[in-house]
CSV table of C-alpha atoms in Angstrom, one decimal:
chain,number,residue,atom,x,y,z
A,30,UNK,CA,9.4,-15.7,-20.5
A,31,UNK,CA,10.5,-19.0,-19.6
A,32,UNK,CA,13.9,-19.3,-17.4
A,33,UNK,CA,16.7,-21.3,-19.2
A,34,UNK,CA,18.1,-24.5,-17.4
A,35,UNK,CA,20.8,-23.3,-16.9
A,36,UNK,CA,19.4,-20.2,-15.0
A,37,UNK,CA,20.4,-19.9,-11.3
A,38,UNK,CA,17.4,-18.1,-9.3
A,39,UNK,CA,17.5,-16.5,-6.1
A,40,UNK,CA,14.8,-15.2,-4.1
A,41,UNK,CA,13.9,-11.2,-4.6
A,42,UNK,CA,16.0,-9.8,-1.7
A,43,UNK,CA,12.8,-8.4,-0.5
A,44,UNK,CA,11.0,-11.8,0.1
A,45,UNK,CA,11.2,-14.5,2.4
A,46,UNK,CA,9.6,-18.0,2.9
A,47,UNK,CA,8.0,-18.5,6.1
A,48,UNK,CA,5.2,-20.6,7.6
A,49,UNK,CA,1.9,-19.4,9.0
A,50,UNK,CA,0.6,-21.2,11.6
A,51,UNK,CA,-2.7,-20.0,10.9
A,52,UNK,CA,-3.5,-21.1,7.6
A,53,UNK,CA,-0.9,-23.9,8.3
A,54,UNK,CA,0.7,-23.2,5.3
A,55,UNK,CA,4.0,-22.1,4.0
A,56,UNK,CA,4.1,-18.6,2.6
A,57,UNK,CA,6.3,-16.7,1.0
A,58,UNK,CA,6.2,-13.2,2.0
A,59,UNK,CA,7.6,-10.0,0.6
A,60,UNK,CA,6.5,-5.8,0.7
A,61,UNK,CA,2.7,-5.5,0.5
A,62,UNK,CA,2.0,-9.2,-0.8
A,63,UNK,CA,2.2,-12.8,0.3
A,64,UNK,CA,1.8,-16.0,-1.7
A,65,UNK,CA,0.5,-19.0,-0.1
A,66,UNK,CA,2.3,-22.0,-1.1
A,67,UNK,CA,1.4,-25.7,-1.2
A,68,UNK,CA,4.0,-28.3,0.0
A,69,UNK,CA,5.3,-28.6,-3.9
A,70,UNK,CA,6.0,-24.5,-4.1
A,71,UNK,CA,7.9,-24.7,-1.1
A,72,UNK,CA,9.7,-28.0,-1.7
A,73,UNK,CA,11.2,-25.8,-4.8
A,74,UNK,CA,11.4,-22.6,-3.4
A,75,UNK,CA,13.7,-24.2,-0.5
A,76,UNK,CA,16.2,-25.2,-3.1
A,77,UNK,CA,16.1,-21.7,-4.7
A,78,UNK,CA,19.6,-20.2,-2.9
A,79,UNK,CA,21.2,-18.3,-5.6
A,80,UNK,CA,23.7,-21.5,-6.0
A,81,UNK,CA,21.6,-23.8,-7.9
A,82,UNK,CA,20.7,-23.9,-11.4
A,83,UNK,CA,17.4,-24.4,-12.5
A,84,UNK,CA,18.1,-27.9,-13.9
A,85,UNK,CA,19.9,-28.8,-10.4
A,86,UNK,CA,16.8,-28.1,-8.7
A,87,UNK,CA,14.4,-29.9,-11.1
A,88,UNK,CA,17.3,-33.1,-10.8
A,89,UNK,CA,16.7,-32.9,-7.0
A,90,UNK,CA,13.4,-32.4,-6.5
A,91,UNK,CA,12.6,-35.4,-9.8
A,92,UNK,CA,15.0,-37.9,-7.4
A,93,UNK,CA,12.5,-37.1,-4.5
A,94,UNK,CA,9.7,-37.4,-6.2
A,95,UNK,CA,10.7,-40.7,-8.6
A,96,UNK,CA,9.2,-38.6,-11.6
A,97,UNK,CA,10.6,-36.1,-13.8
A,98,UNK,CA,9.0,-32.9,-12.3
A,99,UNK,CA,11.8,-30.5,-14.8
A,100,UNK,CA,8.6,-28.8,-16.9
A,101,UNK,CA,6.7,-28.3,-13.6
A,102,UNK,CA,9.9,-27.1,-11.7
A,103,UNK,CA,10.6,-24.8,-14.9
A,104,UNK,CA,7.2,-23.3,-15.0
A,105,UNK,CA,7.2,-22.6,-11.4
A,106,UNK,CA,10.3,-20.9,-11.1
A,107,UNK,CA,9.1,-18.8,-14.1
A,108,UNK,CA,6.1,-17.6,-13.2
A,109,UNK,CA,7.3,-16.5,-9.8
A,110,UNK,CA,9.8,-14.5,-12.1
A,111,UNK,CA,7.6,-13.0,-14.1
A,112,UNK,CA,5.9,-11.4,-10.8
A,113,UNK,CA,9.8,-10.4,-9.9
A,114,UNK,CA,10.2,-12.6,-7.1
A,115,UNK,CA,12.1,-14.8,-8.1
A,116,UNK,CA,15.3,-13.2,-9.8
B,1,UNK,CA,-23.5,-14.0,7.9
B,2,UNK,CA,-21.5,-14.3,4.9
B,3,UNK,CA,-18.2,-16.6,5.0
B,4,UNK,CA,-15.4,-14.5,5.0
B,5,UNK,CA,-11.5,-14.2,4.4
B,6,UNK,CA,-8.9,-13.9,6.8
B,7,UNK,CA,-7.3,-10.8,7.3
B,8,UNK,CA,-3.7,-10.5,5.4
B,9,UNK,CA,-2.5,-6.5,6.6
B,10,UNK,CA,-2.2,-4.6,9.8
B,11,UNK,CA,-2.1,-1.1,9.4
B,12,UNK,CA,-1.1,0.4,13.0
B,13,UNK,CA,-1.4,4.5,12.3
B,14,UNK,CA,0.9,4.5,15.5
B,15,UNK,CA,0.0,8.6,15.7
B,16,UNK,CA,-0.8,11.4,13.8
B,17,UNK,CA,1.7,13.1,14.8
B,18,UNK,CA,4.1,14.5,11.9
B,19,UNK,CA,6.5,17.2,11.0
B,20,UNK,CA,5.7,16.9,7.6
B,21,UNK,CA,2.6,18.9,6.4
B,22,UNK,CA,1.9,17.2,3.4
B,23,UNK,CA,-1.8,18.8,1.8
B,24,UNK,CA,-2.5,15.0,0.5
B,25,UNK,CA,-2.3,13.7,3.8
B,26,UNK,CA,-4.7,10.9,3.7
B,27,UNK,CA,-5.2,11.4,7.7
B,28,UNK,CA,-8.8,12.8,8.5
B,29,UNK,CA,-8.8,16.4,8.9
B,30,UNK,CA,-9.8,15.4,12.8
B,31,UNK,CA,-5.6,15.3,13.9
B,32,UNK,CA,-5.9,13.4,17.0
B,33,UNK,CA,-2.9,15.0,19.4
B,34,UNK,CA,-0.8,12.7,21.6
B,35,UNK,CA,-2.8,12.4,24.8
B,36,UNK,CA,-5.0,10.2,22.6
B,37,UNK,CA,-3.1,7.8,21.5
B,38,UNK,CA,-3.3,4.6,22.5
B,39,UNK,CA,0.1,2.7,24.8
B,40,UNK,CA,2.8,0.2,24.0
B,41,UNK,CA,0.7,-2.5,25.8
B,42,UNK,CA,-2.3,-2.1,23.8
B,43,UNK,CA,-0.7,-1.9,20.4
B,44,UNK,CA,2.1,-5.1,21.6
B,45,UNK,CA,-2.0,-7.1,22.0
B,46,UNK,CA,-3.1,-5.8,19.0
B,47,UNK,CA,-0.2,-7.1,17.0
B,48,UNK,CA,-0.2,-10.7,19.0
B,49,UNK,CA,-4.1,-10.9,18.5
B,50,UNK,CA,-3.6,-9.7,14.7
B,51,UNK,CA,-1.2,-12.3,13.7
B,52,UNK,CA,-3.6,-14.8,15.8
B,53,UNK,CA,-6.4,-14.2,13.4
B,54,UNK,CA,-4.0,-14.8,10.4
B,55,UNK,CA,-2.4,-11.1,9.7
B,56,UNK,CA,1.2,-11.8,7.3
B,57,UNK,CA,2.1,-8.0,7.1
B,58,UNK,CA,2.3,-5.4,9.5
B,59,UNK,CA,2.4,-1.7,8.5
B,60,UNK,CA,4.1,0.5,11.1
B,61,UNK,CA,2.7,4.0,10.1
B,62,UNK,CA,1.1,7.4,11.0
B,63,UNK,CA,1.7,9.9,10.8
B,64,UNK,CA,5.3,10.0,11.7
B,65,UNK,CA,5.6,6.5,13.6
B,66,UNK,CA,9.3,7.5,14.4
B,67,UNK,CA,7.8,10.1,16.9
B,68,UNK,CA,6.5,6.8,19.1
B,69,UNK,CA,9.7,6.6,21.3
B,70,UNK,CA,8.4,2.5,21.9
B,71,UNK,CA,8.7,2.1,18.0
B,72,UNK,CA,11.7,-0.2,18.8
B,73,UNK,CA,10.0,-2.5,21.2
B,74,UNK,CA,6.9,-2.5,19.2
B,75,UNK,CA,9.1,-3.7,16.0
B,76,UNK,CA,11.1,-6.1,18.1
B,77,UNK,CA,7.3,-7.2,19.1
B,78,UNK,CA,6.1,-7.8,16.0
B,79,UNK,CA,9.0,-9.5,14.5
B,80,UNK,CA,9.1,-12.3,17.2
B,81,UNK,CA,5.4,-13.0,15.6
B,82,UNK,CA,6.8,-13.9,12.1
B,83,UNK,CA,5.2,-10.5,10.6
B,84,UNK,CA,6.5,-9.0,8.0
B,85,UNK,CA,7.2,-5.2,9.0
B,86,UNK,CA,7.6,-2.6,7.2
B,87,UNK,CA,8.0,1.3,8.6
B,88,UNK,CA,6.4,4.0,6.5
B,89,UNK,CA,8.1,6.7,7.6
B,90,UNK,CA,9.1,10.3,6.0
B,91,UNK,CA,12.9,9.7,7.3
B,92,UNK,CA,12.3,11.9,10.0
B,93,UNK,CA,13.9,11.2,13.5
B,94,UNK,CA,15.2,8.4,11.6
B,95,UNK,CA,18.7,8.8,13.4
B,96,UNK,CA,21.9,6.5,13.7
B,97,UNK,CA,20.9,5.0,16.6
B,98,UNK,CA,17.3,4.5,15.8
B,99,UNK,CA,17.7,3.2,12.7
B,100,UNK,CA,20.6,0.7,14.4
B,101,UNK,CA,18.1,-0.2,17.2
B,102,UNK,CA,15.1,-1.3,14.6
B,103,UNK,CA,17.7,-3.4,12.6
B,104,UNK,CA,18.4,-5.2,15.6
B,105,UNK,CA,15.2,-5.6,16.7
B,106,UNK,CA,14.7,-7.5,13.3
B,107,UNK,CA,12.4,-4.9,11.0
B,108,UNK,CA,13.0,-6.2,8.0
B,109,UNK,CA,11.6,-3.5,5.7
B,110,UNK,CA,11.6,0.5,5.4
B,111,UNK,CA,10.0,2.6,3.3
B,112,UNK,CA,10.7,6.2,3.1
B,113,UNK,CA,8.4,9.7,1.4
B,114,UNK,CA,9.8,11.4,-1.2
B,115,UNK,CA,7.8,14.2,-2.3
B,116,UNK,CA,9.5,15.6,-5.8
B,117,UNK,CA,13.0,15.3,-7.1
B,118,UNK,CA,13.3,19.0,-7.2
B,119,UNK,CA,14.1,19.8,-3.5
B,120,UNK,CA,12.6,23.2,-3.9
B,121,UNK,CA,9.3,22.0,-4.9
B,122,UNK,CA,9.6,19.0,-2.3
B,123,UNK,CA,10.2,20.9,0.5
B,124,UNK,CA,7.4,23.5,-0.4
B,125,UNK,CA,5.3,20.4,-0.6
B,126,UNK,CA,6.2,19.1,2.7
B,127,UNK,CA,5.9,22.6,4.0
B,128,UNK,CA,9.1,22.2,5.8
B,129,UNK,CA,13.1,21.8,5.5
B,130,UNK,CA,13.4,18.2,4.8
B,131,UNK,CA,14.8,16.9,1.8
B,132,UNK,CA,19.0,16.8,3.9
B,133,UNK,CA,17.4,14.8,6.5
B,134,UNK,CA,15.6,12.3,4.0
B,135,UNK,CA,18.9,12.1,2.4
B,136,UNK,CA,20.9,10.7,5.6
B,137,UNK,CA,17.9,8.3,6.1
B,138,UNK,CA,17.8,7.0,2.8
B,139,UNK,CA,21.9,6.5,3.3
B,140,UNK,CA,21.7,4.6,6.9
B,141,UNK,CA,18.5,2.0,5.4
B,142,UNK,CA,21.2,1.2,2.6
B,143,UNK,CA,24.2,1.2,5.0
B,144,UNK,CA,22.2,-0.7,7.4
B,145,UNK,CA,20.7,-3.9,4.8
B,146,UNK,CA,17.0,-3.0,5.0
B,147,UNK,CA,14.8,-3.8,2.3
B,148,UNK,CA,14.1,-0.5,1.2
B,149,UNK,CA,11.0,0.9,-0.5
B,150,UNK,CA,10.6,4.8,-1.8
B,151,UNK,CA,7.0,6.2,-2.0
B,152,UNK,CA,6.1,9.2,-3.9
B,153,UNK,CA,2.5,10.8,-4.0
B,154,UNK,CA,2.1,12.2,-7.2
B,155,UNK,CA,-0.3,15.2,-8.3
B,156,UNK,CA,-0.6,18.3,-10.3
B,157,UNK,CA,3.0,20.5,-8.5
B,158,UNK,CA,5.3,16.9,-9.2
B,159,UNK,CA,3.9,14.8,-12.0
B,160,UNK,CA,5.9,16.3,-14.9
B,161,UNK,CA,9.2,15.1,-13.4
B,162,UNK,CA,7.9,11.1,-12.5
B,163,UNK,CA,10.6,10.6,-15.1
B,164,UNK,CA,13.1,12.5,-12.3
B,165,UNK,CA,11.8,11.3,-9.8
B,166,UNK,CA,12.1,7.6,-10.7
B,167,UNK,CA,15.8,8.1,-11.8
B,168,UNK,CA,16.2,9.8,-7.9
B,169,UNK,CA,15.0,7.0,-6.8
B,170,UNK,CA,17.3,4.1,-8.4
B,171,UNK,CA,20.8,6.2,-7.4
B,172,UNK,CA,18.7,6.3,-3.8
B,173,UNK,CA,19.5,2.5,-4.4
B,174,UNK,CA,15.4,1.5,-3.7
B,175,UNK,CA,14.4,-2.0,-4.3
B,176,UNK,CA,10.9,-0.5,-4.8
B,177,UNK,CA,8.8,2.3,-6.0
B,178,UNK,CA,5.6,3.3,-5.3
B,179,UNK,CA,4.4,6.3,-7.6
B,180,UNK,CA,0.8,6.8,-6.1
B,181,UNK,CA,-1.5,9.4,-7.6
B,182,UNK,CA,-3.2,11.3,-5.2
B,183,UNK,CA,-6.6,10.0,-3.4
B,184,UNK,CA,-8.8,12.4,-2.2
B,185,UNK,CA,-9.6,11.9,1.1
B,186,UNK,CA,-9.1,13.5,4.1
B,187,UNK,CA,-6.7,16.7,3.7
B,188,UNK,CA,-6.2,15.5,-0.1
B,189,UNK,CA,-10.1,15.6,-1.2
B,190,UNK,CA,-10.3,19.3,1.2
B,191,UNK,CA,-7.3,20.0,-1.5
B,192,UNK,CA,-8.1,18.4,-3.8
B,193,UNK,CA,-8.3,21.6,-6.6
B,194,UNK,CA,-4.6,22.6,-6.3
B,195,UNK,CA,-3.6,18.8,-6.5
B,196,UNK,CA,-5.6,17.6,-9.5
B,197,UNK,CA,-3.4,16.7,-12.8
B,198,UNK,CA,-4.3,16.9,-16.0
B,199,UNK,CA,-5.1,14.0,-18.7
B,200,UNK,CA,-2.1,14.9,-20.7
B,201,UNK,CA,0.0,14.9,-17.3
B,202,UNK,CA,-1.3,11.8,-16.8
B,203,UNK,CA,-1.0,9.9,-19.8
B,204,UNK,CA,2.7,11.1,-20.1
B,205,UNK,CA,3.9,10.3,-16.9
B,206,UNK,CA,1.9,6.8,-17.2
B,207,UNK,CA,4.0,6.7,-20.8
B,208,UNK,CA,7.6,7.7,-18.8
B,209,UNK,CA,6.6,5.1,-16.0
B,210,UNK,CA,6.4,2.3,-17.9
B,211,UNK,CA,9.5,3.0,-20.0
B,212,UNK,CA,11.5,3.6,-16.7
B,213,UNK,CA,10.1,0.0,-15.3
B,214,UNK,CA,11.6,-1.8,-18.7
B,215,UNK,CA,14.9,0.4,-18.0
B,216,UNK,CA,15.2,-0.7,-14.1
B,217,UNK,CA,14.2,-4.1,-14.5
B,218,UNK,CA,15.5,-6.5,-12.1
B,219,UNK,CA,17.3,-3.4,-10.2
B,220,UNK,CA,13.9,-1.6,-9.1
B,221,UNK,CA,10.2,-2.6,-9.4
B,222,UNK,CA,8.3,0.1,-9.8
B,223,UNK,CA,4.1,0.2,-9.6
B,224,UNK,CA,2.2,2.9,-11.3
B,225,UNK,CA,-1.2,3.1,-9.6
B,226,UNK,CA,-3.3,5.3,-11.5
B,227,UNK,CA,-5.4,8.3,-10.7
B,228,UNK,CA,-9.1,6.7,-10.1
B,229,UNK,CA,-10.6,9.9,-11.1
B,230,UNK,CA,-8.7,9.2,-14.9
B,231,UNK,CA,-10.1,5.5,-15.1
B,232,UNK,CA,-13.7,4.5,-16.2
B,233,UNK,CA,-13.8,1.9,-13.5
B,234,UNK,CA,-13.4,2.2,-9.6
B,235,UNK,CA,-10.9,0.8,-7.9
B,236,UNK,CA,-11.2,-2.6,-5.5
B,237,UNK,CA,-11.1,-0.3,-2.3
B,238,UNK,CA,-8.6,-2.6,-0.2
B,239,UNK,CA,-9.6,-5.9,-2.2
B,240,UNK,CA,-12.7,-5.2,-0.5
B,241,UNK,CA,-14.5,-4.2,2.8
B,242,UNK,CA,-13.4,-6.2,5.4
B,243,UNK,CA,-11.9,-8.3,2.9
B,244,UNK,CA,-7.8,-8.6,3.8
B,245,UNK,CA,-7.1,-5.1,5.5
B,246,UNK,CA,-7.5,-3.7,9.0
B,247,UNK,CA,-6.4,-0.3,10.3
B,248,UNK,CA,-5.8,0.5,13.5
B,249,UNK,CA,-6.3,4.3,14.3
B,250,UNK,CA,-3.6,6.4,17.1
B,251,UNK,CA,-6.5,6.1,19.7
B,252,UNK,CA,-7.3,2.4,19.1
B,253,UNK,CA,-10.3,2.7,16.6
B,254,UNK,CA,-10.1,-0.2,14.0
B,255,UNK,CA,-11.4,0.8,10.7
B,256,UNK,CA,-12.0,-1.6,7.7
B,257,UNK,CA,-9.8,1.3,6.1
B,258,UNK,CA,-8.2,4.3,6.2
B,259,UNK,CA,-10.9,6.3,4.6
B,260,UNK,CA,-13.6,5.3,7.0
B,261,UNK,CA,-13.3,7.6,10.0
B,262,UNK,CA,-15.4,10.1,7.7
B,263,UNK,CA,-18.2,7.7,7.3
B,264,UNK,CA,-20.1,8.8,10.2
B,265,UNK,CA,-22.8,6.0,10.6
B,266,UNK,CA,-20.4,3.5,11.3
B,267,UNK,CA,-20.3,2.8,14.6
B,268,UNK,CA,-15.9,2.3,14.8
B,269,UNK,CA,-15.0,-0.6,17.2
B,270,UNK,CA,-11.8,0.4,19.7
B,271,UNK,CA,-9.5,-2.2,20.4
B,272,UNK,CA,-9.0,-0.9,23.9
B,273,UNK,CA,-12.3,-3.0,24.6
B,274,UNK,CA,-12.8,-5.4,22.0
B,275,UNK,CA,-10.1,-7.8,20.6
B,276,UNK,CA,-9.0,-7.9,17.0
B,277,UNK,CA,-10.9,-11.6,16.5
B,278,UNK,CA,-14.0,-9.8,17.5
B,279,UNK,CA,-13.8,-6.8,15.4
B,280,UNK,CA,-13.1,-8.9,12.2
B,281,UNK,CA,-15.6,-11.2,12.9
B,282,UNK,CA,-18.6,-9.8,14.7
B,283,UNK,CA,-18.2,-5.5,14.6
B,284,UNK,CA,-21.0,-4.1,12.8
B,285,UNK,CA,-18.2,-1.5,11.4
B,286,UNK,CA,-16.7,-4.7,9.3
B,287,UNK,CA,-19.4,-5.6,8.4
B,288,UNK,CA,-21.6,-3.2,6.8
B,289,UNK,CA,-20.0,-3.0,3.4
B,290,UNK,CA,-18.6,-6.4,3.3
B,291,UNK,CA,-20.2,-8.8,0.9
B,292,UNK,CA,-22.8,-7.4,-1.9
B,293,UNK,CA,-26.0,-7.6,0.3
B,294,UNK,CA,-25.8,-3.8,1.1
B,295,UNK,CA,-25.0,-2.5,-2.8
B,296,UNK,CA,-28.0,-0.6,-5.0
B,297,UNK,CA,-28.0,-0.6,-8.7
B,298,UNK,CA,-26.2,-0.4,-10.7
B,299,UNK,CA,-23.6,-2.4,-8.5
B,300,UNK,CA,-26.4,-5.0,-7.7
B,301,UNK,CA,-26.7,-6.9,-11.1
B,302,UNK,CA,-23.3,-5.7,-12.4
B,303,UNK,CA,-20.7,-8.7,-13.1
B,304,UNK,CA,-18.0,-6.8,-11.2
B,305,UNK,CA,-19.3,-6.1,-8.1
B,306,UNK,CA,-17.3,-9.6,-7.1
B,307,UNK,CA,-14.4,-7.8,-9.0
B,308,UNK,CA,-14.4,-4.3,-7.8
B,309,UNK,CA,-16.9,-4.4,-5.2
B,310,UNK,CA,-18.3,-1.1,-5.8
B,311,UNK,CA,-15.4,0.8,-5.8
B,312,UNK,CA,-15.1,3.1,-2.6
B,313,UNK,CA,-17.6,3.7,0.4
B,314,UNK,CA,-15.2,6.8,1.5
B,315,UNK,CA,-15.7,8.2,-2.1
B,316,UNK,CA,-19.3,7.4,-2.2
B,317,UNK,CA,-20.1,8.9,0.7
B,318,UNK,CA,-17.5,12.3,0.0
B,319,UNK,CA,-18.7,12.9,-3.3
B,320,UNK,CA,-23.2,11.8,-3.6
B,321,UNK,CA,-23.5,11.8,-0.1
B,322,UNK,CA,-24.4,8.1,0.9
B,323,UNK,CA,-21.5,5.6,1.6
B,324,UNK,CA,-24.1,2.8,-0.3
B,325,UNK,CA,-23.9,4.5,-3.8
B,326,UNK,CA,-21.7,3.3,-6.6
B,327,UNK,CA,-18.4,4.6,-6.1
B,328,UNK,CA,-19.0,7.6,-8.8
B,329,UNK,CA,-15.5,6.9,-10.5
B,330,UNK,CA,-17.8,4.2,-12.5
B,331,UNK,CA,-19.0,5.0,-15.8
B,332,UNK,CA,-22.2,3.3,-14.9
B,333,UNK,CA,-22.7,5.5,-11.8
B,334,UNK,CA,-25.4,8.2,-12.3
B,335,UNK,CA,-23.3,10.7,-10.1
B,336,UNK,CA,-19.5,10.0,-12.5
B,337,UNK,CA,-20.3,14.1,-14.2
B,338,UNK,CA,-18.9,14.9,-10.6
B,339,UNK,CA,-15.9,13.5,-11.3
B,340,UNK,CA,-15.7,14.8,-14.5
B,341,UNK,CA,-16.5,18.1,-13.2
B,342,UNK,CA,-13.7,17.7,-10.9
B,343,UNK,CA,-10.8,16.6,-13.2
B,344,UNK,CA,-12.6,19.3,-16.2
B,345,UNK,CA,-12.4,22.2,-13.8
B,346,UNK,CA,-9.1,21.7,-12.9
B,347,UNK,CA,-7.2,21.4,-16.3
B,348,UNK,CA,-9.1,24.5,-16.9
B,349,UNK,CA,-8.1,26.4,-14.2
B,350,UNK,CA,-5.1,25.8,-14.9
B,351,UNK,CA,-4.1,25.9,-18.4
B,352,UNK,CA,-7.4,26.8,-20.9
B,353,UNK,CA,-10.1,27.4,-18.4
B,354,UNK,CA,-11.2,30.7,-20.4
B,355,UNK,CA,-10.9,29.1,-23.9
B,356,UNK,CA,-12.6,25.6,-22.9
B,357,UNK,CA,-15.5,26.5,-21.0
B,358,UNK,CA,-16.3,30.1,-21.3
B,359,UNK,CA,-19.8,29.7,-20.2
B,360,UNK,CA,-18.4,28.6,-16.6
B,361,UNK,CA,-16.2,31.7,-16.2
């Protein structure tokens, strides 16, 4: 299941993106699980506020970045909402 | 030594204290009474010193953690770490004002029992009048925003209505489910004949389970764990021994689980004199089974013991005696007919015992 451009994701209610000091990473954390992010994940995840679409988020993130970062951005997103995290 | 992880999970068993009377308590048959139990102080250093060594989620449990009176100071504690909390509570002394008082003090999460959807059979299961008092719970954790998670315990009395249950659950407005089968240990394994399902119960109600997660999708995730006992395979006890989880007992015994006060050859650190650091690290209790250096055949040369680990020490030990055995759920374990034995006998007692054994009668 791959999410449509168009899609506008939010974060599972249940979830939230923190950082641990620890593993000096960020990390997204939600009822009896955590994911550990790299700097990419949380670069994406950050734009994820229910507002955005899909596409909007890929646009901002490939301006950053100076590449076109939509597949990667679209993949992402998807696999977090395969797991149900992402919504 | 071998390298290990960080740990990821906190489980404080605040007390044992409960109204509820549960028979597949998972608490050792041992109840430890109040006078025992460890003080704000200790568990406050225990939380700091956890999230030190890398902890992410913190489990606020018993028990009936909304006996502690210092639950809301303790929550307020462990939010101003960054953990994510959640409070496993039957809904118990889960009043107005409590309930207000851990919102404020930032507990994000709350996850309340539910023992049948039938309130005859739920109370009878709980062994007292409960199911009203659930319900206001369940009503302030919605009114009041918290994440919300329902866990159910299923067995032999409830698992013909998991198909009621989970609908009980989604108008209860959960964002999660838990349907557990029963694990025998502690008061469950010492009841474990009037608990055990059948096969058919337990195919169906995996059949009604999954057709209920395609129905509530997006609305309510719901995990299915199944019985062990009904799987050819054990279980990855925790992710492994000393892998990701540390529990914390009422009196301030850390345990690598919550199973492993009935091993009685390990030697249980207290965090009353040694910090959490050290126990991860350094306590002969974390690290006995951690690793594969301790594991016999058939574990020894199996490809899954980095995948499974084993299976159980508890369940080793309960069922053939020594905690270093191949969890006997595994179909390569010489001791799995005890298993068998367990789940045969009970469908037969049951329903056919005469007609499909009548040599055992």
């Amino acid at each position: 299941m791959t999410l449509a451009l168009d899609a506008v994701p939010r974060l599972w209610r249940l979830a939230r993106l923190d950082y641990n000091p620890v593993r000096e990473r960020p990390v997204l954390l939600y009822p009896e699980g955590a994911v550990l992010l790299n700097d990419t994940g949380k670069a994406i995840l950050e734009l994820v506020d229910g507002r955005r679409t899909v596409a909007e988020i890929a646009a901002t993130l490939s301006e950053r970045y100076q590449t076109d970062v939509t597949a990667d951005v679209t993949e992402y997103l998807s696999r977090l909402a395969e797991r149900e995290l992402i919504q | 030594m071998t390298t290990h992880e960080r740990p990821t999970t906190l489980l404080a068993e605040l007390t044992h204290r409960c109204p509820l009377h549960c028979p597949y308590c998972s608490n050792p048959l041992d109840l430890l009474r109040a006078e025992s139990e460890i003080g704000t102080e200790d568990w406050k250093r225990v939380f700091t010193q956890a999230r030190e060594l890398g902890v992410l989620q913190l489990g606020l449990s018993g028990g009936e953690p909304m006996v502690r009176k210092d639950l809301e100071e303790l929550a307020a504690h462990a939010r101003g770490l960054g953990l994510y909390t959640t409070l496993v509570t039957s809904g118990l002394g889960l009043t107005r004002k409590r309930a207000e008082a851990l919102r404020a003090a930032g507990l994000e999460h709350v996850q309340i029992s539910v023992q049948d959807a039938d309130p005859v059979v739920a109370e009878r299961i709980a062994g007292v009048s409960s199911v009203k008092q659930k319900q206001a719970a369940v009503a302030l954790v919605k009114e009041l925003g918290f994440a919300f998670s329902i866990n159910v315990v299923l067995h032999r009395a409830n698992l013909d209505r998991i198909g009621e249950i989970i609908d009980l659950a989604a108008d209860y407005g959960a964002d999660r489910l838990e349907l557990a089968n029963t694990q025998y240990y502690g008061w469950g394994l010492k009841n474990r004949a009037s608990l055990m399902p059948t096969r058919t119960q337990v195919l169906e109600a995996k059949e009604i389970a999954q057709e209920r997660m395609q129905r509530y999708k997006g609305r309510m995730q719901i995990t299915f764990v199944l019985p062990d006992y009904f799987e050819e395979l054990p279980k990855a006890c925790y992710g492994g021994w000393g892998r990701y989880y540390i529990v914390v007992a009422p009196d301030g015994r850390a345990l690598p689980c919550h199973g492993a006060y009935a091993i009685p050859s390990l030697e249980l650190p207290n965090v009353r004199e040694q910090s959490i650091g050290w126990i991860w690290h350094e306590s002969p209790a974390f690290q006995a089974f951690r690793g594969d250096a301790w594991m016999r055949e058939p574990c020894r040369s199996c490809p899954r013991k980095a995948v499974d680990f084993g299976g159980c020490r508890c369940q080793a030990l309960a069922l053939t005696g020594d905690a270093t055995n191949t969890d006997p759920v595994c179909a390569l374990s010489p001791h799995r007919h005890l298993i068998d034995r367990a789940v045969r006998e009970q469908a037969d007692e049951y329903v056919y015992r005469d007609y499909a054994e009548p040599q055992r009668a």
